[in-house]
CSV table of C-alpha atoms in Angstrom, one decimal:
chain,number,residue,atom,x,y,z
A,1,UNK,CA,18.1,15.3,2.7
A,2,UNK,CA,18.7,18.6,1.0
A,3,UNK,CA,21.9,20.7,1.6
A,4,UNK,CA,20.2,22.7,4.4
A,5,UNK,CA,19.1,19.6,6.3
A,6,UNK,CA,22.5,18.0,5.9
A,7,UNK,CA,24.3,21.1,7.2
A,8,UNK,CA,21.9,21.2,10.2
A,9,UNK,CA,22.4,17.5,10.9
A,10,UNK,CA,26.2,17.9,10.9
A,11,UNK,CA,25.9,20.8,13.4
A,12,UNK,CA,23.6,18.8,15.6
A,13,UNK,CA,25.9,15.8,15.6
A,14,UNK,CA,28.9,17.9,16.5
A,15,UNK,CA,26.9,19.8,19.2
A,16,UNK,CA,25.8,16.5,20.8
A,17,UNK,CA,29.3,15.0,20.6
A,18,UNK,CA,30.7,18.0,22.4
A,19,UNK,CA,28.3,17.3,25.3
A,20,UNK,CA,29.3,13.7,25.7
A,21,UNK,CA,26.5,12.1,23.6
A,22,UNK,CA,27.3,9.6,20.8
A,23,UNK,CA,25.7,11.0,17.7
A,24,UNK,CA,25.3,9.1,14.5
A,25,UNK,CA,23.7,9.8,11.2
A,26,UNK,CA,21.9,7.5,8.7
A,27,UNK,CA,24.6,6.3,6.3
A,28,UNK,CA,23.4,8.4,3.3
A,29,UNK,CA,23.3,11.6,5.3
A,30,UNK,CA,26.7,10.9,6.9
A,31,UNK,CA,28.2,10.5,3.4
A,32,UNK,CA,26.7,13.8,2.3
A,33,UNK,CA,28.3,15.5,5.4
A,34,UNK,CA,31.7,17.1,4.8
A,35,UNK,CA,32.7,16.2,8.4
A,36,UNK,CA,33.9,12.8,9.6
A,37,UNK,CA,30.8,11.6,11.4
A,38,UNK,CA,29.7,8.0,11.9
A,39,UNK,CA,27.0,6.7,9.7
A,40,UNK,CA,24.8,3.7,10.4
A,41,UNK,CA,22.4,1.6,8.2
A,42,UNK,CA,18.8,0.9,9.1
A,43,UNK,CA,19.7,-2.4,10.6
A,44,UNK,CA,22.4,-0.8,12.8
A,45,UNK,CA,20.3,1.9,14.4
A,46,UNK,CA,19.5,-0.2,17.5
A,47,UNK,CA,17.6,1.6,20.3
A,48,UNK,CA,18.8,5.3,20.4
A,49,UNK,CA,17.9,7.5,23.3
A,50,UNK,CA,16.9,10.3,21.0
A,51,UNK,CA,16.1,10.7,17.3
A,52,UNK,CA,16.3,14.2,15.7
A,53,UNK,CA,14.4,14.7,12.5
A,54,UNK,CA,15.4,17.8,10.6
A,55,UNK,CA,12.9,18.8,7.9
A,56,UNK,CA,9.1,18.9,7.6
A,57,UNK,CA,6.4,16.6,8.7
A,58,UNK,CA,7.4,14.1,6.0
A,59,UNK,CA,10.9,13.8,7.6
A,60,UNK,CA,9.3,12.9,10.9
A,61,UNK,CA,7.2,10.2,9.1
A,62,UNK,CA,10.4,8.9,7.6
A,63,UNK,CA,12.1,8.8,11.0
A,64,UNK,CA,9.1,6.9,12.5
A,65,UNK,CA,9.4,4.2,9.7
A,66,UNK,CA,13.2,4.1,10.0
A,67,UNK,CA,12.9,3.4,13.7
A,68,UNK,CA,10.3,0.7,12.9
A,69,UNK,CA,8.7,0.3,16.3
A,70,UNK,CA,11.8,1.3,18.4
A,71,UNK,CA,10.5,3.3,21.4
A,72,UNK,CA,12.9,6.3,20.9
A,73,UNK,CA,11.5,9.8,21.4
A,74,UNK,CA,11.6,11.9,18.3
A,75,UNK,CA,12.4,15.7,18.2
A,76,UNK,CA,11.2,17.2,15.0
A,77,UNK,CA,12.8,20.4,13.9
A,78,UNK,CA,10.9,22.3,11.2
A,79,UNK,CA,12.9,23.2,8.2
A,80,UNK,CA,9.9,22.9,5.9
A,81,UNK,CA,6.7,24.8,5.5
A,82,UNK,CA,4.0,23.6,8.0
A,83,UNK,CA,5.8,21.6,10.6
A,84,UNK,CA,2.6,20.6,12.4
A,85,UNK,CA,4.3,17.6,14.1
A,86,UNK,CA,7.5,19.4,14.9
A,87,UNK,CA,8.6,20.3,18.4
A,88,UNK,CA,10.8,23.3,17.4
A,89,UNK,CA,11.5,25.7,14.6
A,90,UNK,CA,15.0,26.0,13.1
A,91,UNK,CA,15.8,29.1,15.1
A,92,UNK,CA,15.0,27.1,18.3
A,93,UNK,CA,17.1,24.1,17.4
A,94,UNK,CA,19.8,24.2,20.1
A,95,UNK,CA,17.6,25.6,22.9
A,96,UNK,CA,15.2,22.7,22.1
A,97,UNK,CA,18.1,20.2,22.4
A,98,UNK,CA,19.2,21.8,25.7
A,99,UNK,CA,15.6,21.3,27.0
A,100,UNK,CA,15.5,17.7,25.8
A,101,UNK,CA,18.8,16.8,27.4
A,102,UNK,CA,17.8,18.4,30.6
A,103,UNK,CA,14.6,16.2,30.7
A,104,UNK,CA,12.3,19.3,30.5
A,105,UNK,CA,10.6,18.6,27.1
A,106,UNK,CA,7.0,17.4,27.2
A,107,UNK,CA,6.3,14.1,25.5
A,108,UNK,CA,3.2,13.5,23.4
A,109,UNK,CA,2.3,9.9,22.7
A,110,UNK,CA,0.8,9.4,19.3
A,111,UNK,CA,-1.3,6.4,18.3
A,112,UNK,CA,-0.4,4.3,15.2
A,113,UNK,CA,-2.1,1.9,12.9
A,114,UNK,CA,-1.1,-1.5,11.6
A,115,UNK,CA,-2.4,-2.8,8.3
A,116,UNK,CA,-2.4,-6.4,7.0
A,117,UNK,CA,-2.6,-6.5,3.2
A,118,UNK,CA,-3.8,-9.6,1.4
A,119,UNK,CA,-3.1,-9.8,-2.4
A,120,UNK,CA,-3.9,-12.7,-4.6
A,121,UNK,CA,-5.1,-14.9,-1.7
A,122,UNK,CA,-1.8,-14.4,0.2
A,123,UNK,CA,-0.5,-12.0,2.8
A,124,UNK,CA,1.5,-9.3,1.0
A,125,UNK,CA,2.8,-7.7,4.1
A,126,UNK,CA,2.2,-5.9,7.4
A,127,UNK,CA,2.7,-2.2,7.6
A,128,UNK,CA,2.6,0.5,10.3
A,129,UNK,CA,1.4,4.1,9.9
A,130,UNK,CA,1.5,7.2,12.1
A,131,UNK,CA,-0.8,9.2,9.8
A,132,UNK,CA,-3.0,7.1,7.7
A,133,UNK,CA,-3.6,4.1,5.5
A,134,UNK,CA,-5.3,4.9,2.1
A,135,UNK,CA,-7.0,2.2,0.0
A,136,UNK,CA,-8.1,3.4,-3.4
A,137,UNK,CA,-7.4,3.9,-7.0
A,138,UNK,CA,-3.8,4.2,-8.1
A,139,UNK,CA,-2.6,6.0,-11.3
A,140,UNK,CA,-5.7,5.1,-13.4
A,141,UNK,CA,-8.8,7.3,-13.9
A,142,UNK,CA,-11.3,4.6,-13.0
A,143,UNK,CA,-13.0,4.5,-9.6
A,144,UNK,CA,-12.7,1.4,-7.4
A,145,UNK,CA,-15.6,-0.3,-5.6
A,146,UNK,CA,-14.8,-0.8,-1.9
A,147,UNK,CA,-16.7,-2.5,0.9
A,148,UNK,CA,-15.8,-1.2,4.4
A,149,UNK,CA,-16.6,-3.3,7.4
A,150,UNK,CA,-16.1,-2.5,11.1
A,151,UNK,CA,-15.9,-5.5,13.4
A,152,UNK,CA,-17.5,-7.6,10.7
A,153,UNK,CA,-20.5,-5.2,10.2
A,154,UNK,CA,-20.7,-3.5,6.8
A,155,UNK,CA,-20.5,0.3,7.0
A,156,UNK,CA,-20.0,1.3,3.3
A,157,UNK,CA,-20.1,-0.3,-0.1
A,158,UNK,CA,-19.7,2.2,-3.0
A,159,UNK,CA,-17.7,3.2,-6.0
A,160,UNK,CA,-15.1,5.9,-4.9
A,161,UNK,CA,-11.6,7.1,-5.3
A,162,UNK,CA,-10.7,5.5,-2.0
A,163,UNK,CA,-11.1,5.4,1.7
A,164,UNK,CA,-8.7,6.9,4.3
A,165,UNK,CA,-8.2,5.2,7.7
A,166,UNK,CA,-6.4,7.7,9.9
A,167,UNK,CA,-5.1,8.2,13.4
A,168,UNK,CA,-5.9,11.4,15.3
A,169,UNK,CA,-2.5,12.5,14.2
A,170,UNK,CA,-3.4,11.8,10.6
A,171,UNK,CA,-6.7,13.7,10.9
A,172,UNK,CA,-4.8,16.9,10.1
A,173,UNK,CA,-3.2,15.4,7.0
A,174,UNK,CA,-4.8,13.8,3.9
A,175,UNK,CA,-8.0,13.1,5.9
A,176,UNK,CA,-8.5,16.8,6.5
A,177,UNK,CA,-8.2,17.5,2.8
A,178,UNK,CA,-10.9,14.9,2.1
A,179,UNK,CA,-13.3,16.6,4.5
A,180,UNK,CA,-12.6,14.6,7.7
A,181,UNK,CA,-12.8,16.0,11.2
A,182,UNK,CA,-9.8,17.3,13.2
A,183,UNK,CA,-9.3,15.0,16.2
A,184,UNK,CA,-7.1,15.7,19.1
A,185,UNK,CA,-4.2,13.2,19.6
A,186,UNK,CA,-5.5,12.8,23.2
A,187,UNK,CA,-8.5,11.0,21.7
A,188,UNK,CA,-8.0,7.3,21.2
A,189,UNK,CA,-9.9,6.6,18.0
A,190,UNK,CA,-9.7,5.7,14.3
A,191,UNK,CA,-11.0,8.1,11.6
A,192,UNK,CA,-12.7,6.8,8.5
A,193,UNK,CA,-13.0,9.2,5.6
A,194,UNK,CA,-14.4,8.3,2.1
A,195,UNK,CA,-12.6,10.0,-0.8
A,196,UNK,CA,-14.9,11.2,-3.7
A,197,UNK,CA,-17.6,8.5,-3.0
A,198,UNK,CA,-20.2,8.1,-5.7
A,199,UNK,CA,-23.1,8.4,-3.3
A,200,UNK,CA,-25.1,11.2,-1.5
A,201,UNK,CA,-25.2,9.6,2.0
A,202,UNK,CA,-21.6,9.1,3.1
A,203,UNK,CA,-20.0,10.9,6.0
A,204,UNK,CA,-16.7,10.5,7.9
A,205,UNK,CA,-16.9,8.3,10.9
A,206,UNK,CA,-14.8,8.1,14.1
A,207,UNK,CA,-14.7,4.6,15.6
A,208,UNK,CA,-13.1,3.2,18.8
A,209,UNK,CA,-9.4,2.3,19.3
A,210,UNK,CA,-10.2,-1.4,19.7
A,211,UNK,CA,-12.3,-1.6,16.5
A,212,UNK,CA,-11.0,-3.5,13.4
A,213,UNK,CA,-11.6,-2.2,9.9
A,214,UNK,CA,-11.6,-4.4,6.9
A,215,UNK,CA,-11.6,-2.9,3.4
A,216,UNK,CA,-12.2,-5.3,0.4
A,217,UNK,CA,-13.0,-5.2,-3.3
A,218,UNK,CA,-16.3,-7.1,-3.8
A,219,UNK,CA,-16.4,-6.3,-7.6
A,220,UNK,CA,-13.4,-7.9,-9.2
A,221,UNK,CA,-13.9,-5.8,-12.3
A,222,UNK,CA,-13.2,-2.8,-10.1
A,223,UNK,CA,-10.5,-4.3,-7.9
A,224,UNK,CA,-7.5,-2.4,-9.2
A,225,UNK,CA,-7.0,-0.6,-5.9
A,226,UNK,CA,-3.7,0.3,-4.3
A,227,UNK,CA,-2.6,0.7,-0.7
A,228,UNK,CA,-0.7,3.7,0.5
A,229,UNK,CA,0.9,3.9,4.0
A,230,UNK,CA,1.9,7.4,5.2
A,231,UNK,CA,2.2,8.5,1.6
A,232,UNK,CA,4.3,5.5,0.4
A,233,UNK,CA,2.6,3.1,-2.0
A,234,UNK,CA,2.7,-0.6,-1.1
A,235,UNK,CA,3.8,-2.7,-4.2
A,236,UNK,CA,0.8,-4.7,-5.5
A,237,UNK,CA,1.3,-6.8,-8.6
A,238,UNK,CA,-2.0,-8.6,-8.3
A,239,UNK,CA,-5.6,-7.6,-7.5
A,240,UNK,CA,-6.1,-6.5,-4.0
A,241,UNK,CA,-8.2,-8.8,-1.8
A,242,UNK,CA,-8.5,-7.0,1.4
A,243,UNK,CA,-6.8,-4.7,3.9
A,244,UNK,CA,-7.3,-5.2,7.7
A,245,UNK,CA,-6.5,-2.2,9.8
A,246,UNK,CA,-6.4,-1.9,13.6
A,247,UNK,CA,-4.7,0.2,16.2
A,248,UNK,CA,-0.9,-0.3,16.3
A,249,UNK,CA,0.8,-2.0,19.3
A,250,UNK,CA,3.3,0.8,19.8
A,251,UNK,CA,2.8,4.6,20.2
A,252,UNK,CA,5.2,7.1,18.8
A,253,UNK,CA,6.7,9.6,21.2
A,254,UNK,CA,7.1,13.2,20.0
A,255,UNK,CA,9.1,15.7,22.0
A,256,UNK,CA,7.6,19.2,22.5
A,257,UNK,CA,10.2,21.4,24.2
A,258,UNK,CA,8.2,24.5,23.5
A,259,UNK,CA,5.4,23.2,25.8
A,260,UNK,CA,2.7,24.1,23.3
A,261,UNK,CA,-0.4,22.0,23.4
A,262,UNK,CA,-2.4,20.7,20.5
A,263,UNK,CA,-4.9,23.5,20.4
A,264,UNK,CA,-2.2,26.2,20.4
A,265,UNK,CA,-0.4,24.5,17.6
A,266,UNK,CA,-3.6,24.0,15.6
A,267,UNK,CA,-4.5,27.7,16.0
A,268,UNK,CA,-1.0,28.8,15.0
A,269,UNK,CA,-0.4,26.5,12.1
A,270,UNK,CA,-3.9,26.1,10.6
A,271,UNK,CA,-6.1,28.9,11.8
A,272,UNK,CA,-3.5,31.8,11.9
A,273,UNK,CA,-4.6,32.8,15.4
């Protein structure tokens, strides 16, 4: 966290303590705070009644991964630029908290993805995403060749920079930059977007929430693909075999004290209406 976020976190913790709520900070943030506030490690977080993420949309993503499936509502307060996922601006911080504590804030349930990564013939890990899973070339300049199957039926097989598999929430992130559609979070679906495909007949596709996507590297000479989950790269020391992606088992709950719906936020943040 930067100095601005740390200062805001300290103020929020003291404000909550004064109202009878036990407030804790992640250990690193607590150490950066000049006030004697309790810090907890990732393993000590438990199941909080509320998580407050102070920063931009990236901070909310970090909070989601820090909670790792814990069903705690998240209030995002925008201290960054866009703040598309946030429920309040910095100037609305304490009025938003009042609304949350009074039980007046609207809750948006956001779908997630789970990805099973196989590397070198073995399972390399299972990962969860709120925005997207990207499979594609890493730091090198060479394209990768990917085969994309949905429920066992082949959809794409082409050289490309990569393929984005996104939630409706992630449709306004990397997927949007790659030419994908904007999908309301009320729609239960999975968005597939090719990135720089070397073909003339590829288009983004929206599939159902119960569908399973498998991305593999049929050409071992072009199998140096990497996997990125919500912007964080998965360590892969060997050639990628496949990534299997399906809807996650748990939703993320985002608090919206201002009551604005998706279209209002979209018009305000993206369209300047």
